[in-house]
Amino acid sequence: MIDRIREPWGARTPYGQGEHWPERVDEHLFPGVEHAQVERWVPSVCVLCSHGCGVEIAVSGNRIVGVRGRAGDRTNHGRLGPKGLYGWQANNAADRLTTPLIRRDGTLQACDWETAMNAVAARTKQQLSEKGPLSIGFYTSGQLFLEEYYTLAVIGKAGIGTPHMDGNTRLCTATAAAALKESFGTDGQPGSYTDIDFADTFFHVGSNLAEQQTVMWMHCLDRLAGPNPPKLIVIDPRPSPAARIADVHLANKPGTNLALLNALLHEIIRNGWIDREYIDLHTIGFAEIERTVADYSPKHASSICDVPAADISRAAEMIGTSQRLLSTVLQGVYQSNQATASAVQVNNLHLIRGMLGKPGCGLFQMNGQPTAQNTRETGADGDLPGFRNWANPKHIEELAQLWKVDPLVIPHWSPPTHAMQIWRYAEQGSIGMLWISATNPAVSLPELARIRRILSNERLFVVVQDAFMTETAEYADVVLPAAIWGEKTGTFTNIDRTVHISEQAVSPPGEAKSDLDIFLEFARAMDFRNRDGEPLIPWHDAQGAFEAWKACSKGRPCDYSGLTYDALRAGGIQWPCTSEAPHGTERIYTNGVFNTNAEYCETYGNDLRTGAAFEAKERRALNPEGRAILRAAHYEPGPEQPDAARPFIFSTGRTLYQFHTRTKTARAPELNRAAPDAWVEISAEDAQAYGICEGDILRVESARGWIEAPARISGIRRGVVFAPFHYGYFDKASDDAKHRAANELTRTAWDPVSKQPFYKHCAASVTRVSARAGPAPAPDLTASAPAAALAGVRS
Amino acid sequence: MTGALSGYLQEQSGHLLEYTTCLRAAARVHADEPDVATLTEKFAKECERQAERVNAMSPAAALDSSIQQFAPAGLLRDLKELCVLGTRLEIGWIALEQAAQGARDKELLELSSSARTEIDDQIKWFRTRLKASAPQALLVS
């Protein structure tokens, strides 16, 4: 059996365009466990990225003992990535939270559920009576199940009536949603994974599939290894595995994506590589983008982005002459300067080439987390359920009727408050209670010293609902122990709209409860009622929540009304699934009709430059009549530029073997050994100039904080240093361990439209602190590969 | 250029200067509201470019600088104040755009029309931000 740490994408199963992607079943059982010992295989879905691989959980003696891919699943055809193969071991970790905790005399002490829930309900009631619903905030996740999010959304929006609910999805996929809404009228991924089978060109924009969606990359790799392989174009300042084998790799300066994308569109329009008929019939605004991109010749963009003009022209020609273009966009765009404007340019590219809704023409505004799509669909983030428009009174009326509440109870004077603003209100004290579920802001938000300051303020009552004692949970007033994947049943949706059911395989440890049960218990404790005096939330289990959600989604783009748990038990189904399309829908927008009309759209749009909201009358005047909206913006430099004191651009990101803040992956020995500690990537040129050798301890410092970590001399572009954001300090004893968290350095600042924070560029200085024997603990097969190892690949 | 038009441009230049000063002050005072700080600074730069073009057209314009001091009064009131100052400018540009058409002055027409759009975008943002902030500021703070 091959070592999937050393060979993360496994063996190739090459195939040609239009053929069926061959099955390959990946499996891992705990060492020493034999097949015969597995009592049952329970169908589920992997939760360690957004791809949503079908998996079966091996159970023996009420313990998870392994996993294998489901050969018949449409997403993965049996494959699993390293995180999927090994990450489940976190379920069995000895340090799972098994009882509620409550802060007494300054320390967290075990208590029973009644005590914990009474404390939470009492504080909620106190906030409501003293300061009202706007004094309560919720910060959730991209890790819960659909049923849990929807229940939370109803509690927040109709029970308490606060606009302050968002997810950590704000940090990862807010720009995907914002860009889809701007171009197509509502959220909703247009593509299907089968587009990989048909594409003739792959275009990865700030999207490191090979490390983040490893199985999607296996899918791409198998096409690349087959006959007539697709062309591959990659935009990334680091030499990611895809960039290293790309036909064109554009390693642009961080913060300049928009100039580069504008130049690509400039070349494509100038050369006439556009579908004029599609543009005329199905879009509005072509003149605006034509005018805007006219200024961005490859030469001009080259001077901004610091990539060769000839490479820009070559990439544009490959994209422009492709017949079936598949694009993926992720954090390199979403967490960078002018995020939404840049992501929208990739939508524009597909629109002006008429490449949407057809096999091979996949557009993926990717998500990072497994259930981020559901946070957005159900309105547990800065959205309303069913992609409804907060500014459209009819949409609010629909929700009010569904929930039997007064429309005025549902906050809709503005979009639901974005996470960065929720934290600001908590900082200022107007939010006095913050309920954090399944996320670890003490490591993942920007400017961590500030986040610690906010969390430790005694006036803020902090509820943390998690499976582990995270860095964030340390600050809680009440900790609620949560069941996780494999310990509860529910559904979630991946980036090609495939809805899966994930079944409970084992019992939760100790007294841990599913997030759904916790929310339902809170609703009971608060006795939320509708206007008829009935319980606001009438459901008692996941299936009941799912049925309620089906009614809420009916008639909206993410229509689940034709789905049932039974149907899902036969395999994943892509929404919309209705009585007219009972088997789901492989691609949306196949007829070139979009969700942009004023009555149906999720937003009337925003100024890409400032984020100012357009109003209903402006959308009506635009009269889109179902056409997509082409919008463009000029490049503007990011607000924090390097200077003499801080000459480097500091960027954060991820590595293949870890997920988020390592809450799960650090507890999977194979994964943690592969990337055990933090590092800082620096180019060979900069290392030489600063007298830095591989493994030397570097201090990287921004205006907000500093970290110290060993140097990895990598193929990153000159002038940029990079650190993975995964590493907090829950597994480190000393207080100094805080200074390995990349977010000590990052800025509290965000994209004007999507409100997604900038993690990919701030100014920093680099100092060599000391020498160290041996190389940095950075993986060497990934974007952090040593420069010396890359020399051979590139020549 | 008539004396009246020149005088009006001069007045517009004074309003631009006052607005720019207030934008810069808001950027400083609200440094802990990163969106407010970043955008008011950006808007100030846009207005400076507008002022440069006005002053190039009517040199006398640069002389007027009877500026009121910006007195910070909390985010909500500051947003309102900036919105009002911006609206005064926008109306000024409308009048100038009309006069430019009458005078068949292509340069002034282009300036007043692009400047009006720019200010209009700024006002839209102040309105958006104010609408989101008002309930929290008036009910909970």
mmCIF file of N, CA, C and O in Angstrom, chain A residues 639-697:
data_model
loop_
_atom_site.group_PDB
_atom_site.id
_atom_site.type_symbol
_atom_site.label_atom_id
_atom_site.label_comp_id
_atom_site.label_asym_id
_atom_site.label_seq_id
_atom_site.Cartn_x
_atom_site.Cartn_y
_atom_site.Cartn_z
ATOM 1 N N PRO A 639 -3.988 49.004 0.552
ATOM 2 C CA PRO A 639 -3.679 50.115 1.456
ATOM 3 C C PRO A 639 -2.369 49.993 2.230
ATOM 4 O O PRO A 639 -1.814 51.001 2.621
ATOM 5 N N GLU A 640 -1.858 48.791 2.485
ATOM 6 C CA GLU A 640 -0.592 48.730 3.237
ATOM 7 C C GLU A 640 0.516 48.214 2.322
ATOM 8 O O GLU A 640 0.586 47.018 2.040
ATOM 9 N N GLN A 641 1.342 49.127 1.878
ATOM 10 C CA GLN A 641 2.426 48.772 0.960
ATOM 11 C C GLN A 641 3.746 48.661 1.735
ATOM 12 O O GLN A 641 3.951 49.361 2.716
ATOM 13 N N PRO A 642 4.642 47.786 1.270
ATOM 14 C CA PRO A 642 5.957 47.686 1.918
ATOM 15 C C PRO A 642 6.702 49.015 1.861
ATOM 16 O O PRO A 642 6.501 49.803 0.935
ATOM 17 N N ASP A 643 7.523 49.281 2.853
ATOM 18 C CA ASP A 643 8.356 50.484 2.848
ATOM 19 C C ASP A 643 9.740 50.110 3.378
ATOM 20 O O ASP A 643 10.041 48.927 3.560
ATOM 21 N N ALA A 644 10.556 51.110 3.661
ATOM 22 C CA ALA A 644 11.936 50.823 4.059
ATOM 23 C C ALA A 644 11.980 50.027 5.370
ATOM 24 O O ALA A 644 12.795 49.120 5.534
ATOM 25 N N ALA A 645 11.084 50.366 6.301
ATOM 26 C CA ALA A 645 11.102 49.692 7.598
ATOM 27 C C ALA A 645 10.520 48.279 7.509
ATOM 28 O O ALA A 645 10.952 47.381 8.237
ATOM 29 N N ARG A 646 9.523 48.107 6.659
ATOM 30 C CA ARG A 646 8.884 46.787 6.496
ATOM 31 C C ARG A 646 8.858 46.463 5.013
ATOM 32 O O ARG A 646 7.839 46.652 4.331
ATOM 33 N N PRO A 647 9.981 45.965 4.503
ATOM 34 C CA PRO A 647 10.127 45.872 3.041
ATOM 35 C C PRO A 647 9.454 44.664 2.397
ATOM 36 O O PRO A 647 9.420 44.580 1.171
ATOM 37 N N PHE A 648 8.921 43.735 3.198
ATOM 38 C CA PHE A 648 8.340 42.526 2.610
ATOM 39 C C PHE A 648 6.811 42.591 2.581
ATOM 40 O O PHE A 648 6.191 43.236 3.435
ATOM 41 N N ILE A 649 6.228 41.869 1.622
ATOM 42 C CA ILE A 649 4.792 41.600 1.668
ATOM 43 C C ILE A 649 4.636 40.270 2.397
ATOM 44 O O ILE A 649 5.229 39.263 1.998
ATOM 45 N N PHE A 650 3.869 40.282 3.473
ATOM 46 C CA PHE A 650 3.619 39.057 4.239
ATOM 47 C C PHE A 650 2.287 38.468 3.812
ATOM 48 O O PHE A 650 1.274 39.180 3.738
ATOM 49 N N SER A 651 2.277 37.169 3.534
ATOM 50 C CA SER A 651 1.056 36.479 3.107
ATOM 51 C C SER A 651 0.861 35.228 3.960
ATOM 52 O O SER A 651 1.835 34.608 4.374
ATOM 53 N N THR A 652 -0.382 34.894 4.220
ATOM 54 C CA THR A 652 -0.666 33.670 4.967
ATOM 55 C C THR A 652 -1.364 32.672 4.050
ATOM 56 O O THR A 652 -1.850 33.037 2.983
ATOM 57 N N GLY A 653 -1.426 31.422 4.483
ATOM 58 C CA GLY A 653 -2.128 30.423 3.676
ATOM 59 C C GLY A 653 -2.154 29.081 4.374
ATOM 60 O O GLY A 653 -2.067 29.018 5.600
ATOM 61 N N ARG A 654 -2.234 28.028 3.549
ATOM 62 C CA ARG A 654 -2.500 26.690 4.062
ATOM 63 C C ARG A 654 -1.482 25.694 3.553
ATOM 64 O O ARG A 654 -0.785 25.970 2.592
ATOM 65 N N THR A 655 -1.449 24.543 4.170
ATOM 66 C CA THR A 655 -0.668 23.443 3.630
ATOM 67 C C THR A 655 -1.549 22.210 3.512
ATOM 68 O O THR A 655 -2.594 22.113 4.171
ATOM 69 N N LEU A 656 -1.128 21.300 2.660
ATOM 70 C CA LEU A 656 -1.924 20.125 2.328
ATOM 71 C C LEU A 656 -2.359 19.335 3.564
ATOM 72 O O LEU A 656 -3.470 18.821 3.617
ATOM 73 N N TYR A 657 -1.467 19.221 4.564
ATOM 74 C CA TYR A 657 -1.686 18.240 5.631
ATOM 75 C C TYR A 657 -2.474 18.771 6.821
ATOM 76 O O TYR A 657 -2.814 18.013 7.723
ATOM 77 N N GLN A 658 -2.678 20.077 6.885
ATOM 78 C CA GLN A 658 -3.407 20.625 8.029
ATOM 79 C C GLN A 658 -4.695 21.278 7.551
ATOM 80 O O GLN A 658 -4.802 21.670 6.386
ATOM 81 N N PHE A 659 -5.650 21.403 8.472
ATOM 82 C CA PHE A 659 -6.925 22.032 8.144
ATOM 83 C C PHE A 659 -7.206 23.095 9.195
ATOM 84 O O PHE A 659 -7.151 22.821 10.403
ATOM 85 N N HIS A 660 -7.474 24.300 8.724
ATOM 86 C CA HIS A 660 -7.798 25.418 9.614
ATOM 87 C C HIS A 660 -6.810 25.523 10.781
ATOM 88 O O HIS A 660 -5.604 25.502 10.561
ATOM 89 N N THR A 661 -7.332 25.553 12.015
ATOM 90 C CA THR A 661 -6.430 25.775 13.142
ATOM 91 C C THR A 661 -6.017 24.452 13.778
ATOM 92 O O THR A 661 -5.715 24.398 14.949
ATOM 93 N N ARG A 662 -6.010 23.387 12.982
ATOM 94 C CA ARG A 662 -5.462 22.076 13.377
ATOM 95 C C ARG A 662 -6.278 21.407 14.466
ATOM 96 O O ARG A 662 -5.822 20.416 15.054
ATOM 97 N N THR A 663 -7.466 21.896 14.751
ATOM 98 C CA THR A 663 -8.260 21.300 15.821
ATOM 99 C C THR A 663 -8.422 19.805 15.581
ATOM 100 O O THR A 663 -8.335 19.007 16.516
ATOM 101 N N LYS A 664 -8.648 19.411 14.336
ATOM 102 C CA LYS A 664 -8.749 17.982 14.025
ATOM 103 C C LYS A 664 -7.414 17.417 13.535
ATOM 104 O O LYS A 664 -6.985 16.363 13.994
ATOM 105 N N THR A 665 -6.783 18.105 12.588
ATOM 106 C CA THR A 665 -5.633 17.477 11.922
ATOM 107 C C THR A 665 -4.424 17.322 12.843
ATOM 108 O O THR A 665 -3.612 16.421 12.643
ATOM 109 N N ALA A 666 -4.308 18.181 13.857
ATOM 110 C CA ALA A 666 -3.183 17.998 14.795
ATOM 111 C C ALA A 666 -3.372 16.733 15.613
ATOM 112 O O ALA A 666 -2.418 16.238 16.215
ATOM 113 N N ARG A 667 -4.598 16.221 15.654
ATOM 114 C CA ARG A 667 -4.882 15.016 16.441
ATOM 115 C C ARG A 667 -4.878 13.758 15.571
ATOM 116 O O ARG A 667 -5.308 12.702 16.010
ATOM 117 N N ALA A 668 -4.437 13.905 14.332
ATOM 118 C CA ALA A 668 -4.234 12.756 13.446
ATOM 119 C C ALA A 668 -2.728 12.627 13.258
ATOM 120 O O ALA A 668 -2.110 13.464 12.597
ATOM 121 N N PRO A 669 -2.107 11.604 13.869
ATOM 122 C CA PRO A 669 -0.636 11.568 13.935
ATOM 123 C C PRO A 669 0.048 11.673 12.571
ATOM 124 O O PRO A 669 1.029 12.395 12.431
ATOM 125 N N GLU A 670 -0.490 10.976 11.557
ATOM 126 C CA GLU A 670 0.175 11.004 10.245
ATOM 127 C C GLU A 670 0.208 12.423 9.693
ATOM 128 O O GLU A 670 1.211 12.864 9.128
ATOM 129 N N LEU A 671 -0.926 13.133 9.834
ATOM 130 C CA LEU A 671 -1.013 14.489 9.283
ATOM 131 C C LEU A 671 -0.117 15.439 10.068
ATOM 132 O O LEU A 671 0.582 16.272 9.494
ATOM 133 N N ASN A 672 -0.151 15.294 11.389
ATOM 134 C CA ASN A 672 0.618 16.235 12.193
ATOM 135 C C ASN A 672 2.123 16.029 12.021
ATOM 136 O O ASN A 672 2.884 16.992 12.006
ATOM 137 N N ARG A 673 2.522 14.788 11.861
ATOM 138 C CA ARG A 673 3.957 14.540 11.607
ATOM 139 C C ARG A 673 4.395 15.152 10.280
ATOM 140 O O ARG A 673 5.529 15.572 10.123
ATOM 141 N N ALA A 674 3.481 15.194 9.324
ATOM 142 C CA ALA A 674 3.839 15.716 8.003
ATOM 143 C C ALA A 674 4.047 17.228 8.015
ATOM 144 O O ALA A 674 4.744 17.776 7.150
ATOM 145 N N ALA A 675 3.421 17.919 8.962
ATOM 146 C CA ALA A 675 3.558 19.381 9.052
ATOM 147 C C ALA A 675 3.413 19.762 10.522
ATOM 148 O O ALA A 675 2.418 20.337 10.944
ATOM 149 N N PRO A 676 4.449 19.430 11.327
ATOM 150 C CA PRO A 676 4.294 19.509 12.782
ATOM 151 C C PRO A 676 4.371 20.906 13.377
ATOM 152 O O PRO A 676 3.919 21.119 14.496
ATOM 153 N N ASP A 677 4.957 21.853 12.669
ATOM 154 C CA ASP A 677 5.167 23.156 13.297
ATOM 155 C C ASP A 677 5.233 24.230 12.224
ATOM 156 O O ASP A 677 5.364 23.948 11.032
ATOM 157 N N ALA A 678 5.172 25.468 12.692
ATOM 158 C CA ALA A 678 5.134 26.612 11.782
ATOM 159 C C ALA A 678 6.475 26.819 11.079
ATOM 160 O O ALA A 678 7.510 26.341 11.542
ATOM 161 N N TRP A 679 6.414 27.544 9.968
ATOM 162 C CA TRP A 679 7.626 27.935 9.246
ATOM 163 C C TRP A 679 7.336 29.242 8.522
ATOM 164 O O TRP A 679 6.188 29.689 8.464
ATOM 165 N N VAL A 680 8.408 29.816 7.974
ATOM 166 C CA VAL A 680 8.262 31.032 7.156
ATOM 167 C C VAL A 680 8.961 30.787 5.827
ATOM 168 O O VAL A 680 10.132 30.399 5.817
ATOM 169 N N GLU A 681 8.237 30.998 4.736
ATOM 170 C CA GLU A 681 8.859 30.820 3.416
ATOM 171 C C GLU A 681 9.466 32.136 2.940
ATOM 172 O O GLU A 681 8.848 33.194 3.075
ATOM 173 N N ILE A 682 10.675 32.020 2.378
ATOM 174 C CA ILE A 682 11.355 33.192 1.835
ATOM 175 C C ILE A 682 12.093 32.738 0.580
ATOM 176 O O ILE A 682 12.482 31.572 0.468
ATOM 177 N N SER A 683 12.246 33.651 -0.376
ATOM 178 C CA SER A 683 12.883 33.270 -1.641
ATOM 179 C C SER A 683 14.394 33.121 -1.459
ATOM 180 O O SER A 683 14.979 33.681 -0.528
ATOM 181 N N ALA A 684 15.003 32.397 -2.368
ATOM 182 C CA ALA A 684 16.456 32.201 -2.312
ATOM 183 C C ALA A 684 17.185 33.539 -2.436
ATOM 184 O O ALA A 684 18.181 33.781 -1.744
ATOM 185 N N GLU A 685 16.681 34.429 -3.310
ATOM 186 C CA GLU A 685 17.336 35.735 -3.498
ATOM 187 C C GLU A 685 17.307 36.539 -2.206
ATOM 188 O O GLU A 685 18.323 37.102 -1.791
ATOM 189 N N ASP A 686 16.138 36.598 -1.568
ATOM 190 C CA ASP A 686 16.037 37.370 -0.320
ATOM 191 C C ASP A 686 16.851 36.709 0.797
ATOM 192 O O ASP A 686 17.471 37.397 1.611
ATOM 193 N N ALA A 687 16.842 35.389 0.827
ATOM 194 C CA ALA A 687 17.596 34.684 1.862
ATOM 195 C C ALA A 687 19.076 35.026 1.741
ATOM 196 O O ALA A 687 19.757 35.297 2.738
ATOM 197 N N GLN A 688 19.559 35.049 0.505
ATOM 198 C CA GLN A 688 20.969 35.364 0.289
ATOM 199 C C GLN A 688 21.267 36.798 0.749
ATOM 200 O O GLN A 688 22.234 37.046 1.462
ATOM 201 N N ALA A 689 20.377 37.709 0.364
ATOM 202 C CA ALA A 689 20.591 39.118 0.719
ATOM 203 C C ALA A 689 20.602 39.315 2.237
ATOM 204 O O ALA A 689 21.310 40.181 2.749
ATOM 205 N N TYR A 690 19.843 38.522 2.959
ATOM 206 C CA TYR A 690 19.752 38.677 4.416
ATOM 207 C C TYR A 690 20.643 37.687 5.162
ATOM 208 O O TYR A 690 20.580 37.599 6.393
ATOM 209 N N GLY A 691 21.421 36.911 4.434
ATOM 210 C CA GLY A 691 22.298 35.934 5.075
ATOM 211 C C GLY A 691 21.545 34.846 5.822
ATOM 212 O O GLY A 691 21.930 34.416 6.898
ATOM 213 N N ILE A 692 20.438 34.413 5.231
ATOM 214 C CA ILE A 692 19.579 33.419 5.892
ATOM 215 C C ILE A 692 19.801 32.048 5.270
ATOM 216 O O ILE A 692 19.803 31.911 4.041
ATOM 217 N N CYS A 693 19.991 31.040 6.127
ATOM 218 C CA CYS A 693 20.092 29.660 5.650
ATOM 219 C C CYS A 693 18.816 28.902 6.036
ATOM 220 O O CYS A 693 18.131 29.286 6.984
ATOM 221 N N GLU A 694 18.549 27.819 5.314
ATOM 222 C CA GLU A 694 17.411 26.961 5.606
ATOM 223 C C GLU A 694 17.398 26.579 7.092
ATOM 224 O O GLU A 694 18.414 26.143 7.642
ATOM 225 N N GLY A 695 16.247 26.773 7.726
ATOM 226 C CA GLY A 695 16.103 26.378 9.124
ATOM 227 C C GLY A 695 16.480 27.460 10.125
ATOM 228 O O GLY A 695 16.139 27.336 11.304
ATOM 229 N N ASP A 696 17.135 28.518 9.696
ATOM 230 C CA ASP A 696 17.431 29.619 10.627
ATOM 231 C C ASP A 696 16.127 30.177 11.185
ATOM 232 O O ASP A 696 15.117 30.242 10.479
ATOM 233 N N ILE A 697 16.180 30.599 12.450
ATOM 234 C CA ILE A 697 14.962 31.168 13.038
ATOM 235 C C ILE A 697 14.812 32.619 12.575
ATOM 236 O O ILE A 697 15.731 33.432 12.734
#
